[in-house]
XYZ file of C-alpha atoms in Angstrom:
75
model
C 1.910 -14.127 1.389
C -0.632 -12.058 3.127
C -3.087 -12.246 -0.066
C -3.012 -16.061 0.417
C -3.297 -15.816 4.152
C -6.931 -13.705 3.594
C -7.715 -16.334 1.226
C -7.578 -19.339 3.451
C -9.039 -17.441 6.215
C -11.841 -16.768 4.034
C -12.168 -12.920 5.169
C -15.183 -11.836 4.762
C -14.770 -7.950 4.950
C -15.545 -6.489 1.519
C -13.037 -3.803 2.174
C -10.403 -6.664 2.442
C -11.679 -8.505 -0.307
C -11.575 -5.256 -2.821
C -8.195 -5.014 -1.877
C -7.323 -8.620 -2.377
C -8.875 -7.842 -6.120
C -6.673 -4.769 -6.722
C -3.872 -6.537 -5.817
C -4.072 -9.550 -7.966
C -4.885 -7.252 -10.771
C -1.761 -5.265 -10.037
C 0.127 -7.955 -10.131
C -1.152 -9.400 -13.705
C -0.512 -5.989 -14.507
C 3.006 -6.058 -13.764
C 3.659 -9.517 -15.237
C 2.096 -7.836 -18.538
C 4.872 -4.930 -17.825
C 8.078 -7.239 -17.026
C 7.084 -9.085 -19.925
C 7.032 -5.605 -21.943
C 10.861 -4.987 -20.251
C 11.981 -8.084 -21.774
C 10.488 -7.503 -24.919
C 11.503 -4.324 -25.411
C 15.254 -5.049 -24.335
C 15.541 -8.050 -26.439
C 14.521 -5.815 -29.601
C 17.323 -2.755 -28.362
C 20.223 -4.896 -27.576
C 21.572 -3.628 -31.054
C 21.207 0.143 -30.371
C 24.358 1.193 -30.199
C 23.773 4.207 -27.428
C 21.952 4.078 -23.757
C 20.162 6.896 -24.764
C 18.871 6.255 -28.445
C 15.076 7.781 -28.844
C 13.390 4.464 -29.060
C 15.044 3.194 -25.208
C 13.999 6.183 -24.062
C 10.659 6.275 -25.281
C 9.945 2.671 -24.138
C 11.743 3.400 -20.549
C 9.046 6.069 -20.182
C 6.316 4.406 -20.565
C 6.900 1.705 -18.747
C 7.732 4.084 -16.142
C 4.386 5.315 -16.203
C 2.657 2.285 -16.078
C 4.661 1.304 -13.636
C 3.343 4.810 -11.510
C -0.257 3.884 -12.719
C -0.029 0.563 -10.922
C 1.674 1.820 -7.711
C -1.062 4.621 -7.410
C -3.595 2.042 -7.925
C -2.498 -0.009 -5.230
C -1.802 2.793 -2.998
C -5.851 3.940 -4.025
């Protein structure tokens, strides 16, 4: 809401704008990670346990990229 609040007002601070850029690539990079989620828990719904290697592994790393983003945004 705010993002497209700075873009109608047309802000011209380039502090405000950089920040307007990191967030909109946050968020495509989150849409690329929820999109990972789903992937990845469509292809484990036949593990049999919560904790089998591969849900783990995949949990993880989304995890971090999930960090990486946040820390970007918090940059």
């Amino acid at each position: 809401m705010f993002k497209k609040n700075a873009e109608e007002k047309q802000i011209t601070s380039h502090a405000v704008k950089d920040w307007l850029l990191n967030l909109t690539d946050a968020a495509h990079i989150l849409d690329d990670i929820l999109d990972e989620c789903s992937i990845v828990s469509e292809a484990n719904r036949d593990k049999y346990s919560i904790i089998h290697p591969k849900k783990l592994y995949a949990r993880r790393s989304i995890g971090k990229k999930m960090k990486n983003v946040a820390e970007r945004i918090d940059a």
